[in-house]
mmCIF file of C-alpha atoms in Angstrom:
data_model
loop_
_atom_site.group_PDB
_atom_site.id
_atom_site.type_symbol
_atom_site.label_atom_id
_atom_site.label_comp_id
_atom_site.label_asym_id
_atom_site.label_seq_id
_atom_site.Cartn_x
_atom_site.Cartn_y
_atom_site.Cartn_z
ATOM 1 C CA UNK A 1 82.695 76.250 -66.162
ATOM 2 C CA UNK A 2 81.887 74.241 -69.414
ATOM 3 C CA UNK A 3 83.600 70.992 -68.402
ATOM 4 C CA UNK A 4 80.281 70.851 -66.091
ATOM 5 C CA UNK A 5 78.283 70.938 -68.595
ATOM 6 C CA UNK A 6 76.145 67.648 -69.589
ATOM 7 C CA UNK A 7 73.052 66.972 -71.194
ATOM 8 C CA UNK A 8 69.580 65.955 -70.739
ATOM 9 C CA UNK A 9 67.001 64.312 -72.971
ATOM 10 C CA UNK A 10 63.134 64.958 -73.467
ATOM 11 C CA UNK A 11 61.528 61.375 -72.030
ATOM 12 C CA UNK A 12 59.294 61.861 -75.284
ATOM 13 C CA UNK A 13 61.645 62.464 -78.152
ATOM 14 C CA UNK A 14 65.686 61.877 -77.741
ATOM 15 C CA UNK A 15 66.622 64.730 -80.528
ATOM 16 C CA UNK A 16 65.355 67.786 -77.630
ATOM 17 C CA UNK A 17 68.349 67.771 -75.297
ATOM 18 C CA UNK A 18 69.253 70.982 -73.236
ATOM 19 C CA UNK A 19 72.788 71.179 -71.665
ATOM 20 C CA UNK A 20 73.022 72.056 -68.244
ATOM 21 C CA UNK A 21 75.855 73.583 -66.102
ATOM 22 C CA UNK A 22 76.277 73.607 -62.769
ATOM 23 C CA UNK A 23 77.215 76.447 -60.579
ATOM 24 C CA UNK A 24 75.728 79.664 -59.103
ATOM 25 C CA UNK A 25 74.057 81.869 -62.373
ATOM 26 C CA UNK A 26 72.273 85.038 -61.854
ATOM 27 C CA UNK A 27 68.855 85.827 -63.555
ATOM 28 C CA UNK A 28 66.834 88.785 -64.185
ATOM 29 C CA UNK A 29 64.188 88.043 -61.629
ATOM 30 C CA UNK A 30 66.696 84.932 -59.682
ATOM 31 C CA UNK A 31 69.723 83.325 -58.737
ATOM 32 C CA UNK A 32 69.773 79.787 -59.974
ATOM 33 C CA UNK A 33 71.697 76.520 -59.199
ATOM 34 C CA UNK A 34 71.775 75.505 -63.037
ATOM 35 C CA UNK A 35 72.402 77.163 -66.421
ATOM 36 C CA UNK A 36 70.351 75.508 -68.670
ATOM 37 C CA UNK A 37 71.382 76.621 -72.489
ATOM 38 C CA UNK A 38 68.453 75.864 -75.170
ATOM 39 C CA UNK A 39 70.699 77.055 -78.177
ATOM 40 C CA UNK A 40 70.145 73.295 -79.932
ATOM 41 C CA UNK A 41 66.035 73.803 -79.548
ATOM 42 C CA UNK A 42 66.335 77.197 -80.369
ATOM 43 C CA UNK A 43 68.655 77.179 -83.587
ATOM 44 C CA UNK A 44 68.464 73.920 -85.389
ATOM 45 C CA UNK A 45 65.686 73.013 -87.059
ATOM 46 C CA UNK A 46 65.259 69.574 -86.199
ATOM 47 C CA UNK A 47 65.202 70.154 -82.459
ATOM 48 C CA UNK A 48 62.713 73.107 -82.777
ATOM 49 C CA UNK A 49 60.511 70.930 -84.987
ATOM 50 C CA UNK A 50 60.725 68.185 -82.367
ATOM 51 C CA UNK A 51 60.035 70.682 -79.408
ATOM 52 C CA UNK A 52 57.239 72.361 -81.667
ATOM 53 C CA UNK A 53 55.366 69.389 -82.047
ATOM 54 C CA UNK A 54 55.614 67.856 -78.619
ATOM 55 C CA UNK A 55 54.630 71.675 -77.041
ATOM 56 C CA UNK A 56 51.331 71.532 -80.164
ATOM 57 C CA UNK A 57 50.150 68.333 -79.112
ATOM 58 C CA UNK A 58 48.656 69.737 -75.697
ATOM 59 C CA UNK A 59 46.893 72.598 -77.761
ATOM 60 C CA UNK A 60 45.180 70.465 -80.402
ATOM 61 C CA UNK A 61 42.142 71.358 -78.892
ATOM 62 C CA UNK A 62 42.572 74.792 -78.106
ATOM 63 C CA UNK A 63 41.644 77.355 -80.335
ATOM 64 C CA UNK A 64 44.141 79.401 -81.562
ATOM 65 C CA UNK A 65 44.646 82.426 -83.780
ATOM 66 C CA UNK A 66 48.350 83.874 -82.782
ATOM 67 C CA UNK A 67 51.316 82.139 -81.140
ATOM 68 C CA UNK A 68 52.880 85.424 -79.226
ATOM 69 C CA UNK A 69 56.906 84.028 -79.019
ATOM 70 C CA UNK A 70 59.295 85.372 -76.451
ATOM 71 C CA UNK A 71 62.748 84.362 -75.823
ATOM 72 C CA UNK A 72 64.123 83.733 -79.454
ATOM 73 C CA UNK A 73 61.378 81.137 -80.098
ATOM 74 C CA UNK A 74 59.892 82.122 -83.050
ATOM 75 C CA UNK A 75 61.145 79.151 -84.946
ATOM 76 C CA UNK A 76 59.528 76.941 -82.653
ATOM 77 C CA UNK A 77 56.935 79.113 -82.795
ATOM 78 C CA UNK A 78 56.372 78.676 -86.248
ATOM 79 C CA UNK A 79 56.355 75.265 -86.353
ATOM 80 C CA UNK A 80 54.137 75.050 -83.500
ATOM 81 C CA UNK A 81 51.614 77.236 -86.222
ATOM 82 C CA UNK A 82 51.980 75.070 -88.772
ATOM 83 C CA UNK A 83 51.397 71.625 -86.124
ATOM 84 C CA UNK A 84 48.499 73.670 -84.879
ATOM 85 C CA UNK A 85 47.322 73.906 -88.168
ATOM 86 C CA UNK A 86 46.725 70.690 -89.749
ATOM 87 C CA UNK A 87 45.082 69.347 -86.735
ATOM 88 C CA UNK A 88 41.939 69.711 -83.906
ATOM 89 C CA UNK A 89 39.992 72.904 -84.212
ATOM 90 C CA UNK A 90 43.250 74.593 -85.615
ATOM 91 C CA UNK A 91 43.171 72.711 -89.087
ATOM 92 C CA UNK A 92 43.528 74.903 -92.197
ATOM 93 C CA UNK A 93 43.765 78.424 -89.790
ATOM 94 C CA UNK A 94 46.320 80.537 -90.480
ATOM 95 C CA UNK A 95 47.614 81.102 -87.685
ATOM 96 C CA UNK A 96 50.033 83.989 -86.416
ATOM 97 C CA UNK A 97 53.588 84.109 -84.662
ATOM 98 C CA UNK A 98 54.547 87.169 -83.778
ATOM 99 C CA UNK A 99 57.190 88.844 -81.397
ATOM 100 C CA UNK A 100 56.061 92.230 -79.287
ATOM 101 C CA UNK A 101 58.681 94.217 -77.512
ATOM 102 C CA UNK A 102 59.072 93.365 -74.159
ATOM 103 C CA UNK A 103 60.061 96.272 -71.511
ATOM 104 C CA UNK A 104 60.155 95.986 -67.952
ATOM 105 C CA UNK A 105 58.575 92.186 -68.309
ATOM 106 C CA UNK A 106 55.061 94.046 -70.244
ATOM 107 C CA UNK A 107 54.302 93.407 -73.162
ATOM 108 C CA UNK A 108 54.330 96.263 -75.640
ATOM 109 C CA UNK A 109 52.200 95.955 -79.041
ATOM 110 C CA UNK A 110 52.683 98.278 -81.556
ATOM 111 C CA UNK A 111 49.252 99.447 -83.742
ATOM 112 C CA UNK A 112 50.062 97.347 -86.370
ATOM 113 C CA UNK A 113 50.348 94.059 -84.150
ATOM 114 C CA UNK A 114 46.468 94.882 -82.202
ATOM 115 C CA UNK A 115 44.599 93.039 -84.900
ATOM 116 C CA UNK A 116 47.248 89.880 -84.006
ATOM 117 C CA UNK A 117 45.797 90.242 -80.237
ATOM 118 C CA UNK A 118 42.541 92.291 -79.827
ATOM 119 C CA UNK A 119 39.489 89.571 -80.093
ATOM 120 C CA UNK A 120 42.070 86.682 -80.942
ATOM 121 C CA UNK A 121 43.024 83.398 -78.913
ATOM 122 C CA UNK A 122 46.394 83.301 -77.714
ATOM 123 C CA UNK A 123 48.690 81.324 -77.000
ATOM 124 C CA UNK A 124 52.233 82.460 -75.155
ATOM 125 C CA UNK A 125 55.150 80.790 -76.158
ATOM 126 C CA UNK A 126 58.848 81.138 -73.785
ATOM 127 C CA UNK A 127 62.130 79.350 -73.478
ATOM 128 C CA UNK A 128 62.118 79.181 -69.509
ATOM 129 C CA UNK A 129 59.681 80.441 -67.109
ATOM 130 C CA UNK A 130 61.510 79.817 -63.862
ATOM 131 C CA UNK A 131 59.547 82.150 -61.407
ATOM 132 C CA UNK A 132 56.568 82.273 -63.399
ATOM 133 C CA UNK A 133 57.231 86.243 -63.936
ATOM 134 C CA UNK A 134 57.601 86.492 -67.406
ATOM 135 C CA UNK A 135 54.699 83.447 -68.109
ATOM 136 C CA UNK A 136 51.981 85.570 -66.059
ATOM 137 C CA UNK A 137 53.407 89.003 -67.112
ATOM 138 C CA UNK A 138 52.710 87.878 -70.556
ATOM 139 C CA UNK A 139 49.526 86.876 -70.093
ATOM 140 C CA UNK A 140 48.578 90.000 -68.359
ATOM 141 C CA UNK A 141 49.302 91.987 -71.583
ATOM 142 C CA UNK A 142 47.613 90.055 -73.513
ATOM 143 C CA UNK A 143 44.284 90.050 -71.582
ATOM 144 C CA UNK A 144 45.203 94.195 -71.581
ATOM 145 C CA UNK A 145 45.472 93.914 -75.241
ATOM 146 C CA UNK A 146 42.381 92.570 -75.572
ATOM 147 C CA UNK A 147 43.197 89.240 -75.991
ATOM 148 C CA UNK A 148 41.897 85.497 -74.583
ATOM 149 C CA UNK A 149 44.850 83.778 -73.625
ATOM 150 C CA UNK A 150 44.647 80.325 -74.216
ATOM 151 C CA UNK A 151 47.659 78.439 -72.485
ATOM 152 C CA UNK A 152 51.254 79.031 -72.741
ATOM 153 C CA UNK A 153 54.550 77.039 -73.272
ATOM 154 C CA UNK A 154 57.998 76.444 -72.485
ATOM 155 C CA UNK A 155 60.716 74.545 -72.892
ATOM 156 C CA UNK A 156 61.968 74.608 -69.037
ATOM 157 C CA UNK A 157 59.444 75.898 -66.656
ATOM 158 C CA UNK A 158 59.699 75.783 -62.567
ATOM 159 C CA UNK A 159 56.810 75.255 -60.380
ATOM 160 C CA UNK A 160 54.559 78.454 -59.851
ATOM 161 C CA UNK A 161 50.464 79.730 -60.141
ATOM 162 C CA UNK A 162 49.309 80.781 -63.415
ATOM 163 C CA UNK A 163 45.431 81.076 -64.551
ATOM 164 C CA UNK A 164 45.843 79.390 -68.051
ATOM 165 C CA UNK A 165 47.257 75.800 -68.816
ATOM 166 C CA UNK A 166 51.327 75.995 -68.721
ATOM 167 C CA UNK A 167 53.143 73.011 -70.735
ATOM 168 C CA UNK A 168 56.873 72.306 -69.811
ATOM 169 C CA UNK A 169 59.106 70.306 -71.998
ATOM 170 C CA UNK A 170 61.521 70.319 -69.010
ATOM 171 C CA UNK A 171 60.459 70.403 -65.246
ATOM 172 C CA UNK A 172 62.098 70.782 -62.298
ATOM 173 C CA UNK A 173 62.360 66.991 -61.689
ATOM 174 C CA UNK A 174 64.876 66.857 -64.634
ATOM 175 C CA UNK A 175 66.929 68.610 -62.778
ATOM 176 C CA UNK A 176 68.434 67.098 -59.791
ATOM 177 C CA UNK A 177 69.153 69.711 -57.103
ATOM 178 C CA UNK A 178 67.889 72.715 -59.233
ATOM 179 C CA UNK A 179 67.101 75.542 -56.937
ATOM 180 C CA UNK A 180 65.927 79.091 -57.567
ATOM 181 C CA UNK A 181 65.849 81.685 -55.104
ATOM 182 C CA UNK A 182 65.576 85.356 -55.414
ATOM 183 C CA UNK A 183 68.347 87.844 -55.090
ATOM 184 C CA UNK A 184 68.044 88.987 -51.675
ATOM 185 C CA UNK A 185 67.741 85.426 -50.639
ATOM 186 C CA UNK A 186 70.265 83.628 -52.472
ATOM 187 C CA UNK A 187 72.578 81.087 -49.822
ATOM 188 C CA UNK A 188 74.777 80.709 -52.444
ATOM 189 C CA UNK A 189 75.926 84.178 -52.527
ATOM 190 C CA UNK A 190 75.455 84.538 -48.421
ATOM 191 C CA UNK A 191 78.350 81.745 -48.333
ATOM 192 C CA UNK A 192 80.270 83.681 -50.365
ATOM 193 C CA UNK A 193 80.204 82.109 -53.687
ATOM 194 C CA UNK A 194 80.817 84.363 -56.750
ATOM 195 C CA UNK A 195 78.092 84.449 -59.568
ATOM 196 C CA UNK A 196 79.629 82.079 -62.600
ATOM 197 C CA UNK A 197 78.099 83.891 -65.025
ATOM 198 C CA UNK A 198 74.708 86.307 -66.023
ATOM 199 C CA UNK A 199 72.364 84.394 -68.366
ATOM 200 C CA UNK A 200 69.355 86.109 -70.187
ATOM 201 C CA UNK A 201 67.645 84.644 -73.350
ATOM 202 C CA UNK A 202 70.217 84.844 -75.479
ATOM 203 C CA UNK A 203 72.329 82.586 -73.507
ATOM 204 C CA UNK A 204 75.422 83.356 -70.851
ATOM 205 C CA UNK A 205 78.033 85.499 -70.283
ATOM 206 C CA UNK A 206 81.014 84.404 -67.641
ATOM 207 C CA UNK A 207 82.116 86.777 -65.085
ATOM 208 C CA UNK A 208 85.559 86.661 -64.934
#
C-alpha cells in the first residue's frame, strides 16, 4: 500500500507536505479514495510551526482567547497561540490551547476547562474535517459551553456548510480524484473492493 504513497506541498510554504495514498480507506463518519497522513505537520516542529503560522495569518483579526485542538494538534496549536499573540487584536494575550475529551463527536469539558470556554472567543483547531462532522460538532459544544466560536482550522478540509469561517491548508483540489462518500454509499465497496486500511487521527492501520 505504501509504494502509493507520494507527497504534496502547501502552494504557500514548501516545508508543509502531507503524503497521500491511494486506495479505498474507511473513516469514522466515510469511506475515502485517499489516505492522507499529517504525521510530518503533526510531529516535527518545523512543519507545525510552518502550518501554525500560515493557519494564524487568517485569524489576525479575530479575537481570540483559547485555541480548542483536536486531532493531536496541540503543537500546532500552540504555535498558532503564540503567532496569534504578537500580532492584530491578539498581541500580548495569553492565549489558551487546550484539548477536551471528545465522545461520540461532542465535546466534553471538564469543570476545570469552563473558564477556558464560558464567555471566551474560540477558535477550533482539527487535522481533517472531511464531512464537516467533527468541524460543526465542535462548534456546537462550544456555543453549549458557553462559548463564541470564532472560526476554525484544518490542515485538510473537504467542501461542506459551517456558520463560522473554516481555513484549509489542503483542499479538495489538491487532491486529484479525492472522493468521500458515506458508508452505505460507498461504490468502492459495492464493486467489491476490500477496505486498505482504517485511519483515525492517529494515523492508519492496514487490514490484512
Amino acid at each position: 500500500m505504501e509504494k502509493r504513497a507520494y507527497e504534496i506541498f502547501s502552494h504557500v510554504n514548501r516545508e508543509i507536505s502531507v503524503r497521500i495514498i491511494p486506495g479505498h480507506f474507511a473513516t469514522k463518519h466515510s469511506h475515502i479514495s485517499h489516505c492522507l497522513d499529517m504525521t510530518e505537520v503533526k510531529s516535527r516542529l518545523d512543519s507545525a510551526k510552518a502550518a501554525a503560522k500560515i493557519l494564524s495569518d487568517s485569524f489576525t483579526g479575530v479575537p481570540v482567547d483559547t485555541i480548542i485542538t483536536l486531532e493531536r494538534m496541540k503543537m500546532v496549536g500552540a504555535f498558532m497561540a503564540d503567532y496569534l499573540s504578537h500580532a492584530g487584536v491578539n498581541a500580548r494575550q495569553n492565549i489558551a490551547v487546550i484539548t477536551p475529551e471528545l465522545v461520540d463527536d461532542k465535546l466534553i469539558l471538564r469543570d476545570n476547562f469552563l473558564p477556558y470556554v464560558m464567555n471566551c472567543h474560540v477558535l477550533l483547531l482539527t487535522a481533517s474535517a472531511t464531512t464537516g462532522q467533527t468541524v460543526n460538532s465542535g462548534i456546537e459544544g462550544i456555543r453549549y459551553y458557553g462559548g463564541t466560536p470564532v472560526g476554525a482550522a484544518t490542515v485538510f478540509g473537504g467542501e461542506f456548510a459551517c456558520d463560522v469561517p473554516v481555513v484549509k491548508l489542503f483542499g479538495v483540489k489538491d487532491l486529484q480524484g479525492y472522493v468521500s462518500y458515506s458508508p452505505q454509499d460507498c461504490p468502492m465497496c459495492k464493486r467489491g473492493l476490500k477496505v486498505d486500511a482504517v485511519v483515525n487521527s492517529y494515523g492508519y492501520s492496514k487490514i490484512i
